[in-house]
PDB file of C-alpha atoms in Angstrom:
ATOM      1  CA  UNK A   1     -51.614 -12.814 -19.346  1.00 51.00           C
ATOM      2  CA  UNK A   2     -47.832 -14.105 -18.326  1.00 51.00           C
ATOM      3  CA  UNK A   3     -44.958 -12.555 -18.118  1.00 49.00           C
ATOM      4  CA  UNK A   4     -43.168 -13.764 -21.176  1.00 48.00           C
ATOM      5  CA  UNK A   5     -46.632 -12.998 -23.111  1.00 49.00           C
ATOM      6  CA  UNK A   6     -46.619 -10.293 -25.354  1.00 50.00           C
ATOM      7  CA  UNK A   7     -48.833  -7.417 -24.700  1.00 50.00           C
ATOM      8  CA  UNK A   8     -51.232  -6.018 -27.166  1.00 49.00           C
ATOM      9  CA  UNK A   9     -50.100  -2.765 -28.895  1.00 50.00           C
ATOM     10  CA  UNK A  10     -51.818  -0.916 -31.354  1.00 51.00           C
ATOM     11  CA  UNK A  11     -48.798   0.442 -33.171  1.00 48.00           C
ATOM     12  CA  UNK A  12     -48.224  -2.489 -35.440  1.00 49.00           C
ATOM     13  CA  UNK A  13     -45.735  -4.313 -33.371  1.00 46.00           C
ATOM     14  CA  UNK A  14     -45.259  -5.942 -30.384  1.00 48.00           C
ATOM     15  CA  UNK A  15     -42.923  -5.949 -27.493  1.00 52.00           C
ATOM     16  CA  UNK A  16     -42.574  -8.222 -24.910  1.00 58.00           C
ATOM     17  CA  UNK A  17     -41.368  -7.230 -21.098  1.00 56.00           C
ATOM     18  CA  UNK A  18     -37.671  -8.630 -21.679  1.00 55.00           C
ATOM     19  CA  UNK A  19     -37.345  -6.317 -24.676  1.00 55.00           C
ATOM     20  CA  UNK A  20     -38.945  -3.545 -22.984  1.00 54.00           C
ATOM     21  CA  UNK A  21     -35.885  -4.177 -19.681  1.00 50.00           C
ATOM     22  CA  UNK A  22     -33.538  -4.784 -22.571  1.00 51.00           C
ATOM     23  CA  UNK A  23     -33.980  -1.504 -24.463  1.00 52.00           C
ATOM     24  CA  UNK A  24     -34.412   0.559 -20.947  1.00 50.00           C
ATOM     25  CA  UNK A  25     -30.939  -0.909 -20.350  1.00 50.00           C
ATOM     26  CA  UNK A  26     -29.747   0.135 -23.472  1.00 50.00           C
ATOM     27  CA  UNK A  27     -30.887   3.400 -23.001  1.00 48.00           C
ATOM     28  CA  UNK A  28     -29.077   3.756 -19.603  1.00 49.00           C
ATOM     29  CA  UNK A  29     -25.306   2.509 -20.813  1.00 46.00           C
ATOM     30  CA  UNK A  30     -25.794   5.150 -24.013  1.00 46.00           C
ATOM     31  CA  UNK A  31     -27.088   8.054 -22.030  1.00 49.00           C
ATOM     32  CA  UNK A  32     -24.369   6.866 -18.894  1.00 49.00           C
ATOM     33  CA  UNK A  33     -21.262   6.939 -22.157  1.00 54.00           C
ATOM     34  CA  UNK A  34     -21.690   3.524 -23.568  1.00 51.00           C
ATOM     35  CA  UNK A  35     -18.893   1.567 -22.000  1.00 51.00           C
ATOM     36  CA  UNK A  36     -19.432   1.483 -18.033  1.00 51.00           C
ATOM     37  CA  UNK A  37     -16.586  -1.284 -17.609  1.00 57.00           C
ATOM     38  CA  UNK A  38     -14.047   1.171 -18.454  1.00 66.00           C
ATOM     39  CA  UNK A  39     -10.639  -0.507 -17.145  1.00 74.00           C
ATOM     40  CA  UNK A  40      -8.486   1.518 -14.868  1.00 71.00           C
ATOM     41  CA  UNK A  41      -5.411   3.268 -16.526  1.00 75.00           C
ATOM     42  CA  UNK A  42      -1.680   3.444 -14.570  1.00 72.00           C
ATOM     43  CA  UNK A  43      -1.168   6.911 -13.967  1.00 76.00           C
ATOM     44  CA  UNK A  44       2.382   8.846 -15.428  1.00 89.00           C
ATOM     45  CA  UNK A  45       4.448   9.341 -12.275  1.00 92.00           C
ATOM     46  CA  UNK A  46       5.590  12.667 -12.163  1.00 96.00           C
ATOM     47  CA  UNK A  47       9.391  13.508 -11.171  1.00 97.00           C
ATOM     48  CA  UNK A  48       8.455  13.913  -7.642  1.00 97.00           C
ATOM     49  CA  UNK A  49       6.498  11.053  -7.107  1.00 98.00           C
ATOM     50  CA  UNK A  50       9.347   8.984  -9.002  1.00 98.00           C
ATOM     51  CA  UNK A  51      12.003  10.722  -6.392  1.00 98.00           C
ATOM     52  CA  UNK A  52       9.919   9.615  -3.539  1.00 98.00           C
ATOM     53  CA  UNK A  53       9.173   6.552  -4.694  1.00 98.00           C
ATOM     54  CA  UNK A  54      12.902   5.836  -4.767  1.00 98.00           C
ATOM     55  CA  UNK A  55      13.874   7.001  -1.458  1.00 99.00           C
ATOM     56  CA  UNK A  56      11.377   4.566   0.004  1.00 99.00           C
ATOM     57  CA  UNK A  57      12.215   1.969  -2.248  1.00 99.00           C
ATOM     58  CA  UNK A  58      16.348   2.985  -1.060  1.00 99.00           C
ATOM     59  CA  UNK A  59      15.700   3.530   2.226  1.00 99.00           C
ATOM     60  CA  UNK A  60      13.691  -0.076   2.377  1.00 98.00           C
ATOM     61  CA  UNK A  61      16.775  -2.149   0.760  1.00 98.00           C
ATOM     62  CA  UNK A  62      19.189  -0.156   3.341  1.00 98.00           C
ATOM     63  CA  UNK A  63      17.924  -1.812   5.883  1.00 98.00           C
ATOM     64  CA  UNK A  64      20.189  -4.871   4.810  1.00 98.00           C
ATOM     65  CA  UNK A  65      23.054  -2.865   5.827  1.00 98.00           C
ATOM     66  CA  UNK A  66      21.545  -3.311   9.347  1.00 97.00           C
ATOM     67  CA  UNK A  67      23.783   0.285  10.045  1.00 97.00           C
ATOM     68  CA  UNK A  68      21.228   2.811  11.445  1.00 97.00           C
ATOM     69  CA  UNK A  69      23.595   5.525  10.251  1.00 97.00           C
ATOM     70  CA  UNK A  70      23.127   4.514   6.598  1.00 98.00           C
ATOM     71  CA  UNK A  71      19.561   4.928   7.590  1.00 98.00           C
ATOM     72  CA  UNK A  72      19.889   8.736   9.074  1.00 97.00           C
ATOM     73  CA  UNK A  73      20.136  10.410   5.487  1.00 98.00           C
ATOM     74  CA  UNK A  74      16.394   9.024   4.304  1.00 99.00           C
ATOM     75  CA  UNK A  75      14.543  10.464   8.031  1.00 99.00           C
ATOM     76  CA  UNK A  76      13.453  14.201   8.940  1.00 99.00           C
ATOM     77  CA  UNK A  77      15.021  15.104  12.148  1.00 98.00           C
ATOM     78  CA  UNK A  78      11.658  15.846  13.358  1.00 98.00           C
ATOM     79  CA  UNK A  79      10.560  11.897  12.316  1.00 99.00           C
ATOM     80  CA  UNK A  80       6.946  11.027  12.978  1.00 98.00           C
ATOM     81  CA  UNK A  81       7.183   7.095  13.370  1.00 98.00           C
ATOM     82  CA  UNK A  82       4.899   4.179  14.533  1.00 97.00           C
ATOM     83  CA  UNK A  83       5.976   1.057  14.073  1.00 92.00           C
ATOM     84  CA  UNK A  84       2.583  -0.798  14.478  1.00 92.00           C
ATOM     85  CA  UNK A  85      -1.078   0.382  15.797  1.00 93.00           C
ATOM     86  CA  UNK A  86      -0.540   0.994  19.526  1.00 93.00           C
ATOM     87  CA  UNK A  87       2.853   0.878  19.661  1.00 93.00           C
ATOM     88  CA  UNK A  88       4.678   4.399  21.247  1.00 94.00           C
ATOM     89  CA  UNK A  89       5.452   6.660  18.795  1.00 97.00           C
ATOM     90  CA  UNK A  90       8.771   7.688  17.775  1.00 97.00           C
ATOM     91  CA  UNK A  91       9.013  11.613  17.643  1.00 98.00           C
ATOM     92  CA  UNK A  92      12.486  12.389  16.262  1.00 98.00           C
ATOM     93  CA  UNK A  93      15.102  10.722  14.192  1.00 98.00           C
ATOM     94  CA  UNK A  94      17.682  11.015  17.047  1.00 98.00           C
ATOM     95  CA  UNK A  95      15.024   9.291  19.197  1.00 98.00           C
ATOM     96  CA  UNK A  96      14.956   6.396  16.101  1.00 98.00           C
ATOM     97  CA  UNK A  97      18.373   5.812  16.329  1.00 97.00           C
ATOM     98  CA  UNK A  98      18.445   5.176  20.111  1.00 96.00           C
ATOM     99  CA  UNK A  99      15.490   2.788  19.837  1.00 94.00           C
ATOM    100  CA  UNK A 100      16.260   0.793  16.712  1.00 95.00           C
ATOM    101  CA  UNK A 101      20.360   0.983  16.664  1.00 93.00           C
ATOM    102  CA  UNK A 102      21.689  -1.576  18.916  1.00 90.00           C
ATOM    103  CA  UNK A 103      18.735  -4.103  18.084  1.00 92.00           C
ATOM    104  CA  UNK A 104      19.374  -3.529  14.141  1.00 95.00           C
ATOM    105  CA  UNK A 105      23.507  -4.047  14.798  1.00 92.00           C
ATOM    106  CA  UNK A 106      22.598  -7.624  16.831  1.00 94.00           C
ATOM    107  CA  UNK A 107      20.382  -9.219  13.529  1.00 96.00           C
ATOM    108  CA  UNK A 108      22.046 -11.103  11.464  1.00 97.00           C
ATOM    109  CA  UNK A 109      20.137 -10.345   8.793  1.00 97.00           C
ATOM    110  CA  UNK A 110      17.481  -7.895   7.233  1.00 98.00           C
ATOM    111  CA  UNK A 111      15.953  -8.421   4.889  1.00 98.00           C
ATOM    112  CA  UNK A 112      12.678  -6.197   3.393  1.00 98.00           C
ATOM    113  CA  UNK A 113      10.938  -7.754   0.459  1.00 98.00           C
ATOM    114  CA  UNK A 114       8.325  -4.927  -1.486  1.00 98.00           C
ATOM    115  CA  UNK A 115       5.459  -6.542  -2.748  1.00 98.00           C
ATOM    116  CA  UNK A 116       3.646  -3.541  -3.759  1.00 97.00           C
ATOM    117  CA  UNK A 117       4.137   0.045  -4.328  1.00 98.00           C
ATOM    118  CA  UNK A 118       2.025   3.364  -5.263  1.00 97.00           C
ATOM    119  CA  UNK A 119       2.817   6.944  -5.096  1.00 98.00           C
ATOM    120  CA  UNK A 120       0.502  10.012  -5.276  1.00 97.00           C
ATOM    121  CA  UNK A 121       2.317  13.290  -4.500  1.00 97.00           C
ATOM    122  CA  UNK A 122       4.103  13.174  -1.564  1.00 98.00           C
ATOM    123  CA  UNK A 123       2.704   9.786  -0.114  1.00 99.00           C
ATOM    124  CA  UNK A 124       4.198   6.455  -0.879  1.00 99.00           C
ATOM    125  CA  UNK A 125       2.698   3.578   0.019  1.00 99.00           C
ATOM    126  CA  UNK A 126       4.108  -0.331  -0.055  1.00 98.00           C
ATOM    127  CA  UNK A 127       2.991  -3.943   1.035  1.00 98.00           C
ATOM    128  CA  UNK A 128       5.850  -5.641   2.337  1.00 98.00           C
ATOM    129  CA  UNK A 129       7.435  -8.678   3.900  1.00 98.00           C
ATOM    130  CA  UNK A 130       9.944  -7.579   6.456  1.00 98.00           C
ATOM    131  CA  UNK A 131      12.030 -10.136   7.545  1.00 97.00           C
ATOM    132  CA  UNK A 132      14.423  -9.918  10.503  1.00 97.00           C
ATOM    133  CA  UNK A 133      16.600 -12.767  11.468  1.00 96.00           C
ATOM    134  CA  UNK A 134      18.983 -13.106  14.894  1.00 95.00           C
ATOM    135  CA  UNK A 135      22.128 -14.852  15.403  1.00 95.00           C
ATOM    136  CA  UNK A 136      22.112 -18.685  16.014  1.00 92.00           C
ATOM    137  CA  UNK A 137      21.710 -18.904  19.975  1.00 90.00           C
ATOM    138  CA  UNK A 138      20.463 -15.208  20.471  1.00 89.00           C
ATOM    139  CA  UNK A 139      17.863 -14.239  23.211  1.00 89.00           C
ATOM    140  CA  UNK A 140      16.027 -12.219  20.936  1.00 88.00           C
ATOM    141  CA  UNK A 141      13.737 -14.189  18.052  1.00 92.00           C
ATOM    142  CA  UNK A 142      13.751 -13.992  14.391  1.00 94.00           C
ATOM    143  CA  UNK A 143      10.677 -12.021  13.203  1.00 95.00           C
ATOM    144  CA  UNK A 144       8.697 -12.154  10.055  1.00 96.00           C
ATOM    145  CA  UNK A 145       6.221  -9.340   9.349  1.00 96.00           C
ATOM    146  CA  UNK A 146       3.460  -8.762   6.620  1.00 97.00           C
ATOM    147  CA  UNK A 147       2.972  -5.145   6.667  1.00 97.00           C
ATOM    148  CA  UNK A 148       1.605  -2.138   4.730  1.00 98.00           C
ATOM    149  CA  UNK A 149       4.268   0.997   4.846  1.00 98.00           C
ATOM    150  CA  UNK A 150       2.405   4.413   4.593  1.00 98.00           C
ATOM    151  CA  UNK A 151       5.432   6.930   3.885  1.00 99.00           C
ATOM    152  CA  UNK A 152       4.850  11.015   3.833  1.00 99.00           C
ATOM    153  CA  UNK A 153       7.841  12.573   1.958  1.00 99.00           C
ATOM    154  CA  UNK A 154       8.445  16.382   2.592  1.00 98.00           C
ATOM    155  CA  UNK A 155      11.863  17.478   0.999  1.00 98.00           C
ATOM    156  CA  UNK A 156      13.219  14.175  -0.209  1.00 98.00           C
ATOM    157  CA  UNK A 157      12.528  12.349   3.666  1.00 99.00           C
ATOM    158  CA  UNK A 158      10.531  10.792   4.972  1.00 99.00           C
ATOM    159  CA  UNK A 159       8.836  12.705   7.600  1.00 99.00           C
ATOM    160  CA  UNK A 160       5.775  10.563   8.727  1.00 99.00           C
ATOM    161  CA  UNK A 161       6.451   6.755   8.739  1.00 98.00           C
ATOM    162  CA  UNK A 162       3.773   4.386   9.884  1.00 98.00           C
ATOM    163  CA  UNK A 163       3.254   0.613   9.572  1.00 97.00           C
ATOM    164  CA  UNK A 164      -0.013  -1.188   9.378  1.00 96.00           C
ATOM    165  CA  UNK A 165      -0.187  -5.457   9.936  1.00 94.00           C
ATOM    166  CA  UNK A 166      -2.082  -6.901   7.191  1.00 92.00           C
ATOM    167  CA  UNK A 167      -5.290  -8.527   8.477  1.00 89.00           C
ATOM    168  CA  UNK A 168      -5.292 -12.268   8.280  1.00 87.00           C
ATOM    169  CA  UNK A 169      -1.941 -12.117   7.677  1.00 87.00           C
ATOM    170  CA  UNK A 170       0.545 -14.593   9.250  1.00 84.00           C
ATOM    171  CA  UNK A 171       3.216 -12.646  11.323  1.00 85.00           C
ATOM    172  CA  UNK A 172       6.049 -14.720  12.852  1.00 86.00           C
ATOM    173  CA  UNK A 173       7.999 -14.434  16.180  1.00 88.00           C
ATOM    174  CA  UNK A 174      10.110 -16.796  16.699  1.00 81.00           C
TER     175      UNK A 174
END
């Protein structure tokens, strides 16, 4: 007998082996619910997450102002940062300042472009484009980065502050 042959059956009717896998399937989505392609639903921010959402979202556009003390007021003085995978770690917003000040003040232009952004709790998370561009003639390139931003918020700043390169991802120097 094939597989597409039906089988005898002495109840009075007869199945075949694709009704048989149809009705087991059946079976499976009704006990399972019914619908297993359910689609997935944008959560209600609550009025934290929409507070830290903003002070990332602030804090990113500030960096236009290419002024690291409009920058102070969105850090924890005890500022966790890494700026890439590998990189030394930043420990302090005082030690932020001294790192990224003077090199901020000589860019022309900043410019950070959010893609993307989520927020659960007190983490907020963006994909960005962060795009920093030096004076005509200076020593120092212009720099184009595609990056994830992983933000932890405790007390309306940011207190943990790590960026991640997107893989496959064209990053510019020069």
């Amino acid at each position: 007998m094939k597989d597409t042959d039906q089988a005898p059956d002495n109840s009075g009717f007869s199945s075949s082996r694709r009704n048989i896998l149809t009705g087991a399937a059946a079976v499976g989505l009704t006990a399972c619910g019914g619908d297993t392609m359910t689609e997935a639903k944008e959560p209600v921010k609550n009025e934290l997450e929409i507070a830290n959402e903003a002070v990332v979202n602030n804090f990113c556009r500030d960096w236009s102002l290419r002024d690291i003390e409009a920058l102070r007021p969105y850090l924890a003085e005890d500022l966790y940062y890494q700026i890439a995978p590998g990189r030394p770690i930043i420990e302090s917003r005082d030690q932020f300042e001294k790192q990224m000040g003077a090199w901020l003040k000589n860019l022309e232009s900043v410019r950070w472009e959010i893609l993307r952004s989520h927020v659960i709790g007190q983490v907020v998370i963006n994909e960005r484009i962060d795009h920093f561009n030096a004076p005509e003639g200076a020593k120092m390139p212009s720099m184009r980065f595609h990056i994830v931003g992983d933000f932890l918020l405790e007390d309306g700043v940011i207190k943990v502050w790590k960026d991640w390169p997107i893989p496959g991802a064209k990053q510019i120097i020069g």
